[in-house]
Coordinates of C-alpha atoms in Angstrom, one line a residue:
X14 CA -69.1 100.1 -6.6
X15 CA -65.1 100.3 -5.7
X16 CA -65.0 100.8 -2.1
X17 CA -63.3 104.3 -1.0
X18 CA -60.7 104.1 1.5
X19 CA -58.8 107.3 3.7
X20 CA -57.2 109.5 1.4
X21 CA -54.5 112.3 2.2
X22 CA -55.7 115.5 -0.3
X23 CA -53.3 118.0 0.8
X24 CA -49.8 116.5 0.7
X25 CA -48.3 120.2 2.2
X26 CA -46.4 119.3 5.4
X27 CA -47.3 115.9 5.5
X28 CA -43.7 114.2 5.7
X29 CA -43.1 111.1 2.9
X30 CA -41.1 108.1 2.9
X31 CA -40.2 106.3 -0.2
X32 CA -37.8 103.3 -0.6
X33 CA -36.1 103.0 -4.2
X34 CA -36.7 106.5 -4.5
X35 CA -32.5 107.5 -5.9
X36 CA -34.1 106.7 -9.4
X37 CA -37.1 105.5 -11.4
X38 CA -40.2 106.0 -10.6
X39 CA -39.9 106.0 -7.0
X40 CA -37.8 109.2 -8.0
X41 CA -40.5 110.4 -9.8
X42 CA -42.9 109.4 -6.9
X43 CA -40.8 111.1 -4.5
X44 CA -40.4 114.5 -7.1
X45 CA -44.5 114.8 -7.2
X46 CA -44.8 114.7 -3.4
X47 CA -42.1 117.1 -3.0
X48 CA -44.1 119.2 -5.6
X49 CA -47.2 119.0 -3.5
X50 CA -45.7 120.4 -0.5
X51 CA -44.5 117.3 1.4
X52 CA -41.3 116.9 3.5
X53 CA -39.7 114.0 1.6
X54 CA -37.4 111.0 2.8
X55 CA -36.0 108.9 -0.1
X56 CA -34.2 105.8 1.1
X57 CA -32.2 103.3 -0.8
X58 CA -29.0 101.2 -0.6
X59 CA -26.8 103.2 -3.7
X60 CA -25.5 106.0 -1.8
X61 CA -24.2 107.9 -4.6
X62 CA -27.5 107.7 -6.2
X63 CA -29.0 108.5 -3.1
X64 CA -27.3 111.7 -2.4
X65 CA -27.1 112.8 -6.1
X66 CA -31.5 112.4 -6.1
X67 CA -32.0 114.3 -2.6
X68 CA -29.8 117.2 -3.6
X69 CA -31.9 118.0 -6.6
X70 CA -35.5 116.9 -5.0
X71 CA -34.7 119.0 -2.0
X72 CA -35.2 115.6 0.2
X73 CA -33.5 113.9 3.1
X74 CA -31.3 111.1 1.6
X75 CA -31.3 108.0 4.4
X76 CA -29.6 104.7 3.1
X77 CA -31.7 101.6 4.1
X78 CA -32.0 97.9 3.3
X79 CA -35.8 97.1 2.9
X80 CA -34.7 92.9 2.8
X81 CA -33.8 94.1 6.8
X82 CA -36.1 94.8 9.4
X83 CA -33.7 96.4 11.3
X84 CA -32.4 98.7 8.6
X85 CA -36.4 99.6 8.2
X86 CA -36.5 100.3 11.9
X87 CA -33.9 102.9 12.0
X88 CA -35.1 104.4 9.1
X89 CA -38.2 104.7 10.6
X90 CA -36.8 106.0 13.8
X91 CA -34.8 108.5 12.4
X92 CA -37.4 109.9 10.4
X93 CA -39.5 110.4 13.5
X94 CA -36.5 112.3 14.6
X95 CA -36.2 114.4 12.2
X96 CA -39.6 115.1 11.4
X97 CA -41.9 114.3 14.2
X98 CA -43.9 112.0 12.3
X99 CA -44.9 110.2 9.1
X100 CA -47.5 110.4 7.1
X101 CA -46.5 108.7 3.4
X102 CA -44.9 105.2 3.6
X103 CA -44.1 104.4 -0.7
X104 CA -42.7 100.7 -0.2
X105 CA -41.1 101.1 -4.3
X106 CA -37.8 99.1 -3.6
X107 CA -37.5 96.5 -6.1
X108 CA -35.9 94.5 -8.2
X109 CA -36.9 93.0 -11.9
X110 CA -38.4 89.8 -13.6
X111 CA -35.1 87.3 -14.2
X112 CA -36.2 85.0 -16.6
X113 CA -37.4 81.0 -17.4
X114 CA -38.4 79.2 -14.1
X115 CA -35.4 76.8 -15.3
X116 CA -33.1 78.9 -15.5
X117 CA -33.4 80.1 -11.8
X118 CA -31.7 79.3 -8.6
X119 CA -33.4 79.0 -5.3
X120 CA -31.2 81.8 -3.9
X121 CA -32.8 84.1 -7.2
X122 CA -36.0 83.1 -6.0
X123 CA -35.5 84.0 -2.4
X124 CA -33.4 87.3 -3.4
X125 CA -36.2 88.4 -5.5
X126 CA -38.6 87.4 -2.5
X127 CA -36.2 89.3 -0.2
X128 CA -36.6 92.1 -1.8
X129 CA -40.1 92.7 -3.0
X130 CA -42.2 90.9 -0.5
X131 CA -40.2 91.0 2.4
X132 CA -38.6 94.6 1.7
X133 CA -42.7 95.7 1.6
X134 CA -43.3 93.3 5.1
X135 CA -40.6 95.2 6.6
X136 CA -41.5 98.5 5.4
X137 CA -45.1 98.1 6.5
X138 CA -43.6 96.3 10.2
X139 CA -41.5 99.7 11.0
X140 CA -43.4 102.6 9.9
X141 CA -47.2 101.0 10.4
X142 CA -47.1 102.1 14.5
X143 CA -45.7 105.5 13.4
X144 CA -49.0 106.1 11.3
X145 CA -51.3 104.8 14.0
X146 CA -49.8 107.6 16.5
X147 CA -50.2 110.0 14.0
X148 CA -53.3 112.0 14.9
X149 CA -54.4 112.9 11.2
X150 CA -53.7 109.6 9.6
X151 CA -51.4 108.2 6.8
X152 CA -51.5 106.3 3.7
X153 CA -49.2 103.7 2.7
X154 CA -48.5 102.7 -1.2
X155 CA -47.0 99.4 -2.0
X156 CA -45.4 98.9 -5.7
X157 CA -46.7 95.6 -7.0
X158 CA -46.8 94.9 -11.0
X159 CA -49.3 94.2 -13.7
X160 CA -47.4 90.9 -14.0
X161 CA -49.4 89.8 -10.5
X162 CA -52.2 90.0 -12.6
X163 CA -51.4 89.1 -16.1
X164 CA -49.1 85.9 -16.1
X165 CA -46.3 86.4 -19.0
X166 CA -43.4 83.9 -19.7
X167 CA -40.1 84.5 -17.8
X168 CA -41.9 86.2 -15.3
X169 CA -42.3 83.4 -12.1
X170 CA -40.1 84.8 -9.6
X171 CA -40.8 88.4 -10.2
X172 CA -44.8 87.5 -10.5
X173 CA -45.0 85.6 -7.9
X174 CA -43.5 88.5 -5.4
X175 CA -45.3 90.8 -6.5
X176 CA -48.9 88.9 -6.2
X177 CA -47.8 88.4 -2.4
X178 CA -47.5 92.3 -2.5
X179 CA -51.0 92.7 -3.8
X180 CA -52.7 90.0 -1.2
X181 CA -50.8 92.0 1.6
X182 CA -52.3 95.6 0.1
X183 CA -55.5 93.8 -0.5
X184 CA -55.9 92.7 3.2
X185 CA -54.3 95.4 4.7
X186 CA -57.0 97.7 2.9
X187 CA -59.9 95.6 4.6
X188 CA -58.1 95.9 8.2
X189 CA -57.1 99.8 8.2
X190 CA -60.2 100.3 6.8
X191 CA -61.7 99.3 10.2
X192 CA -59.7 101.7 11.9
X193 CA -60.7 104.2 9.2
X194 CA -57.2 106.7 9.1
X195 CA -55.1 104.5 7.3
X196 CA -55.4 104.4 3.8
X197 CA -53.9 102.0 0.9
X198 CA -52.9 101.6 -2.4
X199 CA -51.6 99.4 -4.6
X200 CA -49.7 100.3 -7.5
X201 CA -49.4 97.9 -10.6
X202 CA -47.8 99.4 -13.5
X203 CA -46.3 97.8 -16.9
X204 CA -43.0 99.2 -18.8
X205 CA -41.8 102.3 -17.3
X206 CA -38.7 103.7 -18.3
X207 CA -36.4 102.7 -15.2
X208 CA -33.5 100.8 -14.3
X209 CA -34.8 98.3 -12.8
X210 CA -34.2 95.4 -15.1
X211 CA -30.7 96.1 -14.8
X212 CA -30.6 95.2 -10.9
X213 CA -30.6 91.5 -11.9
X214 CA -26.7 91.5 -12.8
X215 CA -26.9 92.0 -9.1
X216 CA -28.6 88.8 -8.1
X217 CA -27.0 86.1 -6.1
X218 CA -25.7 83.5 -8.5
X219 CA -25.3 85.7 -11.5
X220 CA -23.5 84.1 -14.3
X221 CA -22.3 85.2 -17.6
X222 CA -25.2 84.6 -20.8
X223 CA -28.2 84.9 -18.2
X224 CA -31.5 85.6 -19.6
X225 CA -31.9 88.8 -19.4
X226 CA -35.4 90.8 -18.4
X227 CA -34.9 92.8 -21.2
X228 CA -35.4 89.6 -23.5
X229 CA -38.7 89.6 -21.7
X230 CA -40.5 92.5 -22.0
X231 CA -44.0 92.4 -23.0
X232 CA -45.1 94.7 -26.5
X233 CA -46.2 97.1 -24.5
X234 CA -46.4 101.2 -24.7
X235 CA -43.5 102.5 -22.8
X236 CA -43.8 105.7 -20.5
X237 CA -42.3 107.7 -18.6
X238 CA -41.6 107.5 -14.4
X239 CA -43.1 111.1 -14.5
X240 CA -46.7 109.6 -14.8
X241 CA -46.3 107.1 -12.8
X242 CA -45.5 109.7 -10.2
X243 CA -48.6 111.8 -10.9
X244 CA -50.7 108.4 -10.7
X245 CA -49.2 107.7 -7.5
X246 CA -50.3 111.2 -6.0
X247 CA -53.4 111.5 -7.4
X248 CA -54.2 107.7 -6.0
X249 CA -53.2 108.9 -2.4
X250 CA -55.4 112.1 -3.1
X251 CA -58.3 109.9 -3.9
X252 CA -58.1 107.2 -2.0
X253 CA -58.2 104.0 -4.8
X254 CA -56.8 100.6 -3.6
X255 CA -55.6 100.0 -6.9
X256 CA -53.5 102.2 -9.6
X257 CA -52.7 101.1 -13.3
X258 CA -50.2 102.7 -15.2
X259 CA -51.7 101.4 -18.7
X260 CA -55.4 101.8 -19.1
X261 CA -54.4 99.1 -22.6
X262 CA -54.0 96.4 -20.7
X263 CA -57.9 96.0 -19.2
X264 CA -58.7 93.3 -21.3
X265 CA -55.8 91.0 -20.5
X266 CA -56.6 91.4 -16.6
X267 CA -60.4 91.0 -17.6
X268 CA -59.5 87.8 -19.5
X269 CA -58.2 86.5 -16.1
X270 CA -61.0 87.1 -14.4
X271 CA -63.2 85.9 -17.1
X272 CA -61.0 82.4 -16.9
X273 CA -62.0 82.3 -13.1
X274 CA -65.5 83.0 -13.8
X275 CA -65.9 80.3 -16.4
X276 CA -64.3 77.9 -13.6
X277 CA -67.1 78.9 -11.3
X278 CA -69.6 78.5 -13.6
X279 CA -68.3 74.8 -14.6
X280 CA -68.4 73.9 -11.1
X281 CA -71.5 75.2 -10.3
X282 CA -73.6 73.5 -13.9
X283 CA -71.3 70.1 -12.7
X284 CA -72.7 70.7 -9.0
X285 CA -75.2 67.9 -8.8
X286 CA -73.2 65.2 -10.9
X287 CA -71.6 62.1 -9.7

């Protein structure tokens, strides 16, 4: 039976961060929050973007760099100031698969890295003592990616950050559920309409004929940043660790797990043999 974690089921007046939140889904995120009745924050590094998405979400538009903790902190302190406390934490800030192992750079590695892993480390580090003082609770969401879960070609840096994002939300889960005020979830979803492949022009290193994500992209259905939005809200109102934008692709995570059990089971019928 899936285990059922703190849950926030009336959003109204409980105050919202989300990083990446100018566009994309963490837009979309951000616009179902605001729906529900929550004061929202959307933070991100494009300030153009930024100010363009808060004037028509009716948010507070606060330009932050998740790959710095100290950026993170001020945000977090000025949303205490503004608001007088946070509830929602949406770590979403991100940035897209790159290509071939080969063709990568360390600093692509550690850029993508930076960003996903780190920019969720540091979002958890600044806002995580703001929730604990809150006297009803908070939830955090972290954006991971079906690709921690289903390996694809041309994925390695992009996977590999985002698995670290689901062992955090996975661990995470097991302490705040101690506590018992915290809850957490994990969002893994597939092709979304967003931007977000094109961030990797910006990486360090770029050069001209780079495999592009694009090139990349699994054959999968394609939807729209407005559902993942209402996934996201509906996870936070129900409490579930985990939140799959493509009910399809079951089988490829369960042939995972299958591989894994069949390991286990080799193990244990070679136990007793020399």
């Amino acid at each position: 039976m899936e285990k059922r974690y703190p849950r926030i089921e009336d959003h109204r007046d409980r105050t919202a961060v989300v990083t990446g939140g100018a566009w994309g889904f963490g837009r979309a995120i951000a616009a179902e929050l605001a729906k529900a009745g929550a004061p929202v924050v959307l933070a991100a590094l494009d300030g153009q973007a930024l100010e363009q998405a808060a004037q028509e979400l009716g948010a507070v538009g606060l330009q932050a760099d998740v790959a710095d903790l100290a950026s993170m902190e001020r945000l977090a302190g000025e949303t205490l100031t503004r608001f007088g406390a946070v509830d929602i934490l949406v770590n979403n800030a991100g940035v897209g698969p790159l290509g071939y192992f080969g063709d990568l750079t360390l600093a692509d590695c550690r850029w993508v890295m930076d960003i996903n892993y780190w920019g969720t480390v540091h979002g958890i580090t600044a806002f995580l003592p703001l929730l604990r003082q809150n006297p009803d609770g908070g939830y955090i969401l972290n954006t991971a990616s079906l690709a921690a879960f289903v390996p694809a070609a041309a994925t390695s840096a992009y996977a590999a950050s985002k698995a670290a994002v689901v062992a955090l939300s996975e661990v995470l889960a097991e302490e705040l559920a101690e506590e018992g005020r915290i809850g957490i979830s994990v969002l893994a979803p597939a092709i979304v309409r967003t931007n977000i492949n094109a961030n990797a022009g910006r990486r360090p290193d770029h050069y001209p004929g780079a495999p592009q994500p694009r090139d990349f992209s699994p054959p999968l259905r394609m939807i729209e940043p407005e559902e993942v939005g209402r996934q996201v809200v509906r996870a936070i109102r129900e409490g579930g660790l985990y939140v799959f934008t493509h009910p399809e692709t079951l089988s490829g995570v369960a042939g995972r797990f299958e591989a894994v059990q069949a390991a286990y089971r080799r193990t244990a019928g070679g136990s007793g043999r020399r």
